[in-house]
CSV table of C-alpha atoms in Angstrom, one decimal:
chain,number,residue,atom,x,y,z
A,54,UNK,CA,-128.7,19.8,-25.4
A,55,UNK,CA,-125.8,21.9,-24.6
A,56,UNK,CA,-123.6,23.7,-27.3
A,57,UNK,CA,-119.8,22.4,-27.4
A,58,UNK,CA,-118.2,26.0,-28.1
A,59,UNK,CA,-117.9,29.4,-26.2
A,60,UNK,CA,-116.7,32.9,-27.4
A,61,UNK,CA,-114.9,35.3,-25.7
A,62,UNK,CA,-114.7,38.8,-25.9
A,63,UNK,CA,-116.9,38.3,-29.5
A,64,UNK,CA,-114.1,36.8,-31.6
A,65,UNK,CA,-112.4,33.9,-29.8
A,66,UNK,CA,-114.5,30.5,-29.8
A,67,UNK,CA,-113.0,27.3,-28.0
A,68,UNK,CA,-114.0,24.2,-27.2
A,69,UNK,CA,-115.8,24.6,-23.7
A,70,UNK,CA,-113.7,21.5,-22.5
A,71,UNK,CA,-110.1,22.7,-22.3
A,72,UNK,CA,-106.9,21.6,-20.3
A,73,UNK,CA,-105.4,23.3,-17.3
A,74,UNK,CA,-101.6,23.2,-17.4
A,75,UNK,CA,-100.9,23.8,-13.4
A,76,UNK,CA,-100.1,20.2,-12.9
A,77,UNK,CA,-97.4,19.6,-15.1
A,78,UNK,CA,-95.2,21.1,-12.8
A,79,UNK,CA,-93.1,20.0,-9.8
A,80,UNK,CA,-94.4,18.8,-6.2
A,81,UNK,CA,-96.1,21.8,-4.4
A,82,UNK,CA,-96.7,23.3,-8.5
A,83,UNK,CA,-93.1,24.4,-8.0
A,84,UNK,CA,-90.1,23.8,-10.4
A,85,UNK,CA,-90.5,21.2,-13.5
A,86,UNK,CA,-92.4,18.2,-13.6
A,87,UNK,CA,-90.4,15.8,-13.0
A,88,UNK,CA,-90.8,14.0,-16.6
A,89,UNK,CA,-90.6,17.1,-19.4
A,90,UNK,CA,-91.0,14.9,-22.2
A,91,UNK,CA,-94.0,13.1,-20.5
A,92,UNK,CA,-95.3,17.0,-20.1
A,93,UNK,CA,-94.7,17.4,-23.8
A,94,UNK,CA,-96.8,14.7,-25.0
A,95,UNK,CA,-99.9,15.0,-22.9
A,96,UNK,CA,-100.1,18.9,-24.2
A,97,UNK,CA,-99.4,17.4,-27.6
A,98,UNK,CA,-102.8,14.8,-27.3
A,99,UNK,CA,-104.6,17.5,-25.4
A,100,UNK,CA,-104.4,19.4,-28.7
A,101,UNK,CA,-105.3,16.2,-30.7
A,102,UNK,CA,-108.0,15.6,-28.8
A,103,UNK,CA,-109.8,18.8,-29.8
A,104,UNK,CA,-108.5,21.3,-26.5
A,105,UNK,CA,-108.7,24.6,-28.1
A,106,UNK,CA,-108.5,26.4,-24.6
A,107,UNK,CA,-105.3,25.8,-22.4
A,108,UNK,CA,-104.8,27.4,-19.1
A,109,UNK,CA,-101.4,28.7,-17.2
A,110,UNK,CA,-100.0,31.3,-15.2
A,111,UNK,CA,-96.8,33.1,-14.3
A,112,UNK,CA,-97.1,31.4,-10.8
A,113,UNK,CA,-97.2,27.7,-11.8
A,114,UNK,CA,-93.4,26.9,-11.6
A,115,UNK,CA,-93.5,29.8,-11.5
A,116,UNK,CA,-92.3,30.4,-15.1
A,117,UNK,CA,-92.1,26.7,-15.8
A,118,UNK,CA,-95.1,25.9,-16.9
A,119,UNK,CA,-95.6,28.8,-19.5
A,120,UNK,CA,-92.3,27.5,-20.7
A,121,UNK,CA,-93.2,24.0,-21.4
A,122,UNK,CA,-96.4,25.0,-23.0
A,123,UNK,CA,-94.1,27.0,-25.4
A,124,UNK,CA,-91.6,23.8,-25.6
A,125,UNK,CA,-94.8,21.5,-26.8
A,126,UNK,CA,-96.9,23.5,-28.7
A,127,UNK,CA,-95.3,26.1,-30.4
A,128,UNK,CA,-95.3,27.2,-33.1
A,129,UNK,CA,-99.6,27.5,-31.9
A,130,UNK,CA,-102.2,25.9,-33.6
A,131,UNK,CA,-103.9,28.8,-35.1
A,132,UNK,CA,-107.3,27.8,-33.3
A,133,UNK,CA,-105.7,27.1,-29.6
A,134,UNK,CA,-106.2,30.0,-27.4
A,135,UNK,CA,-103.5,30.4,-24.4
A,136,UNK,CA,-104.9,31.8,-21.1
A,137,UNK,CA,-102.3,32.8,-18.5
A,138,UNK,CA,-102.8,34.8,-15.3
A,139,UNK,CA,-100.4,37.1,-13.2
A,140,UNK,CA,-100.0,39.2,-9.8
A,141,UNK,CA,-99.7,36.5,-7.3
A,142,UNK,CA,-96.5,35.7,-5.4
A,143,UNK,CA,-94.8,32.9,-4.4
A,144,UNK,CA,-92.8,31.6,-1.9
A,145,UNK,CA,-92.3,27.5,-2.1
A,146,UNK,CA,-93.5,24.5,-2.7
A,147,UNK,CA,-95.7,24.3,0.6
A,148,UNK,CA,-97.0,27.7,-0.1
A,149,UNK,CA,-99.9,26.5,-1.5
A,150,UNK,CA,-100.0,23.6,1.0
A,151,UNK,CA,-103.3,24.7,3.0
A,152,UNK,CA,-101.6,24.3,6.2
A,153,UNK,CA,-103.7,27.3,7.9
A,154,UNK,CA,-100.7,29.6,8.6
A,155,UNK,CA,-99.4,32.3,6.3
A,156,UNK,CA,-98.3,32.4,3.5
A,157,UNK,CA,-101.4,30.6,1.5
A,158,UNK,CA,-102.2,33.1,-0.9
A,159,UNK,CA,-100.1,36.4,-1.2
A,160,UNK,CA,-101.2,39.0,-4.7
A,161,UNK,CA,-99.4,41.3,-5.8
A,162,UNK,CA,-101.3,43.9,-7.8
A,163,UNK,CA,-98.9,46.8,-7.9
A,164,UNK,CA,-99.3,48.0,-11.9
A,165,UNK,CA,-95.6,48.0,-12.2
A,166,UNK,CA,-95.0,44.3,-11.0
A,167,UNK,CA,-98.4,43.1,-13.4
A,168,UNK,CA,-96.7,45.0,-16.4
A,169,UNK,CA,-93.5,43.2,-15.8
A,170,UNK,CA,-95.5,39.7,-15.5
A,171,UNK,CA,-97.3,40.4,-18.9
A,172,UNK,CA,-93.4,41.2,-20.1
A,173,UNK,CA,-92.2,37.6,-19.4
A,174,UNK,CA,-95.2,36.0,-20.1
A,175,UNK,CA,-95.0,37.0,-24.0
A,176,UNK,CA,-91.1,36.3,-23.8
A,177,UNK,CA,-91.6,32.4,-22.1
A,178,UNK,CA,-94.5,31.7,-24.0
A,179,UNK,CA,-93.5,33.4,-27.2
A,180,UNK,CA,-96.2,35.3,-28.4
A,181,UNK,CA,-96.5,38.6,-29.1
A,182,UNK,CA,-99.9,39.2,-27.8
A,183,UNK,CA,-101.6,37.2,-25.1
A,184,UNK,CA,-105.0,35.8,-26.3
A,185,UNK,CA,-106.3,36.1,-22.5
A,186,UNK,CA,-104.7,37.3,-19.7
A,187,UNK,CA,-106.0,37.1,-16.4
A,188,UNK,CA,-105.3,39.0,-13.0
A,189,UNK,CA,-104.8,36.1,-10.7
A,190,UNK,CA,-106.1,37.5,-7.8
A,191,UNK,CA,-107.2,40.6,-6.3
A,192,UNK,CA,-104.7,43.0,-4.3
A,193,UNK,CA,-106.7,44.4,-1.8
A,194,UNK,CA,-104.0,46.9,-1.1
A,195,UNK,CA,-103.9,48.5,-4.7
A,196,UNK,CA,-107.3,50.3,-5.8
A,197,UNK,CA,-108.6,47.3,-8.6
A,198,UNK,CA,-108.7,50.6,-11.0
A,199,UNK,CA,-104.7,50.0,-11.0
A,200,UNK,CA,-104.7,46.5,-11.1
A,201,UNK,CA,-107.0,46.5,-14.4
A,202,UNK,CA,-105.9,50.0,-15.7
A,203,UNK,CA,-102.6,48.6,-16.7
A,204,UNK,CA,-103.5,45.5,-18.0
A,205,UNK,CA,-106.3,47.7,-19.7
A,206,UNK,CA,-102.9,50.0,-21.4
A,207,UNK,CA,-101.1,46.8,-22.5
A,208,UNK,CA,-104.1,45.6,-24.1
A,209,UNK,CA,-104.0,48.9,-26.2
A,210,UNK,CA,-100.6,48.5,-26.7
A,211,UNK,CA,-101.5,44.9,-28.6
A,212,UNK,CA,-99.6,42.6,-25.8
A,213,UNK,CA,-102.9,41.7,-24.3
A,214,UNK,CA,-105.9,40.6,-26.4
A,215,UNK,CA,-108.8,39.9,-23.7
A,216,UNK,CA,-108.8,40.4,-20.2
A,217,UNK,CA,-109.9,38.6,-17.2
A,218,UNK,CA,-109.8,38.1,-13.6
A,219,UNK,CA,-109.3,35.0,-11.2
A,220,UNK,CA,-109.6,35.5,-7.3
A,221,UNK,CA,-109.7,33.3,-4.0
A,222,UNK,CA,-112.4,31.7,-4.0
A,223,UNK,CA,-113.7,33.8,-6.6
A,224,UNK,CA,-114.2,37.4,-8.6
A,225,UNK,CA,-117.4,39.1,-6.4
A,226,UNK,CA,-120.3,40.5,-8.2
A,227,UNK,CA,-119.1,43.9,-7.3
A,228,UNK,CA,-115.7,43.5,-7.9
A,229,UNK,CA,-116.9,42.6,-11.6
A,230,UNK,CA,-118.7,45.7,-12.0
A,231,UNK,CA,-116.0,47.6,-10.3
A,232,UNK,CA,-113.7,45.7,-12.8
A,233,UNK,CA,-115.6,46.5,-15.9
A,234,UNK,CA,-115.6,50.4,-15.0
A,235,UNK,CA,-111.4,50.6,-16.5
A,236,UNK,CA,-112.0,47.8,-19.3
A,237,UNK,CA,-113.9,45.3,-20.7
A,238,UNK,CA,-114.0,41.9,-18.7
A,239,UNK,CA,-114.4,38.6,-20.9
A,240,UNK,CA,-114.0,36.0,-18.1
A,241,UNK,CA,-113.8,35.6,-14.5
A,242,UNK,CA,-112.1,32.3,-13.0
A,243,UNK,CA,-114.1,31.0,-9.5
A,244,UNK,CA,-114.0,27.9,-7.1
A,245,UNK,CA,-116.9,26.2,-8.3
A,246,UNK,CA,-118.1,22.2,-8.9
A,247,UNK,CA,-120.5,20.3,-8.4
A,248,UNK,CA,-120.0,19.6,-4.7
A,249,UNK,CA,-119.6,23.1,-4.6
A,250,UNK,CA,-121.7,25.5,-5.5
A,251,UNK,CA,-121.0,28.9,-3.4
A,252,UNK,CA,-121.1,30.7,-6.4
A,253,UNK,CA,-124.3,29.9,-8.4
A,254,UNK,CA,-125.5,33.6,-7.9
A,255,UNK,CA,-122.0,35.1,-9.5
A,256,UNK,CA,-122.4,32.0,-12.5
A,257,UNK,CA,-125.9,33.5,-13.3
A,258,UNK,CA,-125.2,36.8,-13.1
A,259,UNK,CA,-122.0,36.5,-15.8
A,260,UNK,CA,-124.1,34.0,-17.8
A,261,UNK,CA,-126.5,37.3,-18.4
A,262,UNK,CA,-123.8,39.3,-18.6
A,263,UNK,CA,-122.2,37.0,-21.6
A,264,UNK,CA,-119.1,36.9,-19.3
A,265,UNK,CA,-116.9,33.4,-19.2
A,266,UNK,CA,-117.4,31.7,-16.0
A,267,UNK,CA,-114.5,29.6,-15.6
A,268,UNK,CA,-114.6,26.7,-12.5
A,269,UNK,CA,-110.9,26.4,-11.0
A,270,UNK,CA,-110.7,23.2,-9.2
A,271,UNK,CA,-113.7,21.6,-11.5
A,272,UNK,CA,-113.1,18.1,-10.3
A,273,UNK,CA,-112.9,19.6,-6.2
A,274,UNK,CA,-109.3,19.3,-5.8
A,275,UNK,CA,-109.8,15.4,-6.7
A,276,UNK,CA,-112.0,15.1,-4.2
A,277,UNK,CA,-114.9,13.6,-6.6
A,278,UNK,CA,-113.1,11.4,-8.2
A,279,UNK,CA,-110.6,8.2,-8.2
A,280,UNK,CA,-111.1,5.3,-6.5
A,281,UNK,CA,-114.2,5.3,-4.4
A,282,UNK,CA,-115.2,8.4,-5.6
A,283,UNK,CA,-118.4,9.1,-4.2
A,284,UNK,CA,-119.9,10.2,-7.4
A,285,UNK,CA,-119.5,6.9,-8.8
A,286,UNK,CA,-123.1,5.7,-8.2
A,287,UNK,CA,-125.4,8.5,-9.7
A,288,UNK,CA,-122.4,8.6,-12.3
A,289,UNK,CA,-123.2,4.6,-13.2
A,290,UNK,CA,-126.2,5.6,-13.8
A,291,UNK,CA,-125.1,7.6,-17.1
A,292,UNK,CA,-122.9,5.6,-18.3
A,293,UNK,CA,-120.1,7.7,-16.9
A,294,UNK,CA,-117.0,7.6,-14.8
A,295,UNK,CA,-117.5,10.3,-11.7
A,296,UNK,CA,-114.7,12.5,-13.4
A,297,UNK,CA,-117.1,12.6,-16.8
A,298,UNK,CA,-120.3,13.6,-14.4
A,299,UNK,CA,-118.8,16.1,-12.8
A,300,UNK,CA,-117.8,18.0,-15.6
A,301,UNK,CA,-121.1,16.9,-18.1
A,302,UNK,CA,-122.6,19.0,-15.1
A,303,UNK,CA,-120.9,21.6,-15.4
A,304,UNK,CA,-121.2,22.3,-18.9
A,305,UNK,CA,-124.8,21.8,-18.6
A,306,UNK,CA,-125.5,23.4,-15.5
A,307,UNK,CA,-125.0,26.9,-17.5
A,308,UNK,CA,-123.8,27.9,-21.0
A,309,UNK,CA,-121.0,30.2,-19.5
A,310,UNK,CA,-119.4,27.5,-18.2
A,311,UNK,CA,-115.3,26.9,-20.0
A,312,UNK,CA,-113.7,24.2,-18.0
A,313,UNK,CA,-109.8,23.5,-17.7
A,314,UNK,CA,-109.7,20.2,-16.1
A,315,UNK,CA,-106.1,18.8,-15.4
A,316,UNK,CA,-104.3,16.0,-15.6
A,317,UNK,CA,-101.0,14.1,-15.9
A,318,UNK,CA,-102.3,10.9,-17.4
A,319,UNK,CA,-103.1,11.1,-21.0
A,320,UNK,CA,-106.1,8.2,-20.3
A,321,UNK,CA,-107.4,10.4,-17.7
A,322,UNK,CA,-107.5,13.5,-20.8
A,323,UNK,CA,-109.0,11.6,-22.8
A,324,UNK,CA,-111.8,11.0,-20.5
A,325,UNK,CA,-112.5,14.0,-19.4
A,326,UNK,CA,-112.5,15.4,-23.0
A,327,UNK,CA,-114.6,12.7,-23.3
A,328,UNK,CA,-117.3,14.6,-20.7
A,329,UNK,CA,-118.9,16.7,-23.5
A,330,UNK,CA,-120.2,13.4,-25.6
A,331,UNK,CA,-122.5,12.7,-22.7
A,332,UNK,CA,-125.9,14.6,-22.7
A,333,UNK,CA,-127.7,15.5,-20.1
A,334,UNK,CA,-131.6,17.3,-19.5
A,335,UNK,CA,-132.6,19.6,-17.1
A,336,UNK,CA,-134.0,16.9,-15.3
A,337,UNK,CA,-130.9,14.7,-15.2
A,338,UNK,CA,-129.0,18.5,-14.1
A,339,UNK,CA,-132.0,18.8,-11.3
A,340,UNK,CA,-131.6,15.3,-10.0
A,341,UNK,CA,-128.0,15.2,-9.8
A,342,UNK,CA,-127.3,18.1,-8.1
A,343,UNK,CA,-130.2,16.8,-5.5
A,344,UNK,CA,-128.8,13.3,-5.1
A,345,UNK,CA,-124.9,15.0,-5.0
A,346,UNK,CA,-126.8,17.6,-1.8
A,347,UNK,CA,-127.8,14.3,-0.3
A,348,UNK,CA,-124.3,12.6,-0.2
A,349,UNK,CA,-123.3,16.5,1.7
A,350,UNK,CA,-119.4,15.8,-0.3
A,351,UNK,CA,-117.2,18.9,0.8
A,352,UNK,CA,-114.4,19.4,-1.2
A,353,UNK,CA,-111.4,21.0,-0.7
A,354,UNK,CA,-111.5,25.3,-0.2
A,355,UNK,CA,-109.2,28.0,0.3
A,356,UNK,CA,-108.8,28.6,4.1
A,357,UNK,CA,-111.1,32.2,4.6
């Protein structure tokens, strides 16, 4: 039995199925999507359907998706909870294209630049204090005790409620602890499904540490499911749909788990919200993961 709810920072519970907003953008997460009003109602049922968590940041458009967000669901339910994430740069649309040349990923984590991100965030959202923000990946040119200390002041200053940190493919043990030296860290947002599971250790170390561990590509890029998904199968055998295994797993697999699946079809919402009806035992967790090692699926990574 796993519980349906997570808290963060001690005072903000959500529904441990949320929605990430990245998609409803343009081609390459670049510019608007192409059908705002489409955009609008699938954040609209997301919120009828129980999402309490939603997911953005400054680089999805960039800008644009913050701003539809703000466009659908404002003024906030009092219970929703927006994330959004700064200090990463970008270029294009085929910046994030996984070509193998430069530029994939490019953070900027210079405290000036962060402070000016948490600035428009609050003004294209329209909030006056971001519920949880995120550092959307680590500068390795600026010490990490600049990169949190300023979001760190802007949290004191009441523009910043919790913090967090996101990385490529994921927040390191040690860069937690280094992290949690300048303020207090709520979340951390890693590569992780259940094709891929890298970063089991860091999940059970933050699940001690009663940190959020938050899966980024939770459905591997959409590698595990659609047509001949190979999850199908096994996921037949629970009277699910691969898409609804993959995440059941996931909030099984460990209580620290918050996912933000995406979509732009509101069917497909609805089925993934419908992931946390199904339950699942340590034994059906156990014999998953050992039949989804069998099938050797690999997923779709950030090139090292």
């Amino acid at each position: 039995m796993t519980t349906h709810t997570i808290t963060l920072g001690g005072d903000l519970t959500v529904n441990r199925i949320g929605y990430g907003a990245m998609h409803l953008t343009g081609p390459g997460v670049w510019g608007w999507y192409p059908d705002p009003d489409h955009a609008v109602r699938v954040l609209r049922r997301a919120v009828d359907l129980g999402v309490t968590f939603i997911d953005t940041a400054d680089s999805y458009g960039p800008a644009t998706n913050e701003m539809i967000i703000a466009k659908a669901l404002r003024p906030y339910p009092e219970d929703l909870v927006i994330s959004t994430k700064g200090g990463m740069l970008r270029t294009g649309p085929d910046d994030w294209a996984n070509h193998g040349g430069p530029p994939y990923i490019m953070p900027l984590g210079r405290p000036e630049y962060l402070r000016q991100q948490v600035e428009l965030s609050l003004v294209r959202l329209g909030l006056d204090c971001i519920p949880l923000y995120q550092l959307h990946s680590i500068d390795p040119t600026v010490p990490l005790a600049d990169q949190i200390g300023v979001l760190a002041e802007l949290q004191r200053a009441g523009k910043i409620r919790h913090i967090g940190m996101s990385n490529q493919p994921g927040v390191t043990i040690d860069q937690l602890a280094e992290a949690r030296r300048y303020a207090e860290i709520v979340s951390i947002e890693n590569l992780f499904n259940i094709a891929d599971r890298a970063d089991e250790k860091t999940l059970r170390h933050v699940e001690q540490e009663g940190v959020a561990f938050i899966p980024w590509f939770p459905l591997g890029h959409g590698d595990l499911t659609g047509p001949g998904s190979p999850l199908t199968p096994i996921a037949a055998d629970y009277g699910a749909g691969p898409s609804q295994l993959a995440l059941a797993w996931l909030l099984h697999c460990s209580p620290a788990t918050l996912l933000i699946p995406g979509t732009t079809d509101v069917e497909h919402l609805a089925e993934n919200i419908g992931a946390a009806d199904i339950t699942l035992t340590s034994n059906d967790v156990a014999e998953i993961t050992r039949r989804v090692e069998a099938l050797d699926i690999r997923p779709w990574r950030p090139v090292d």
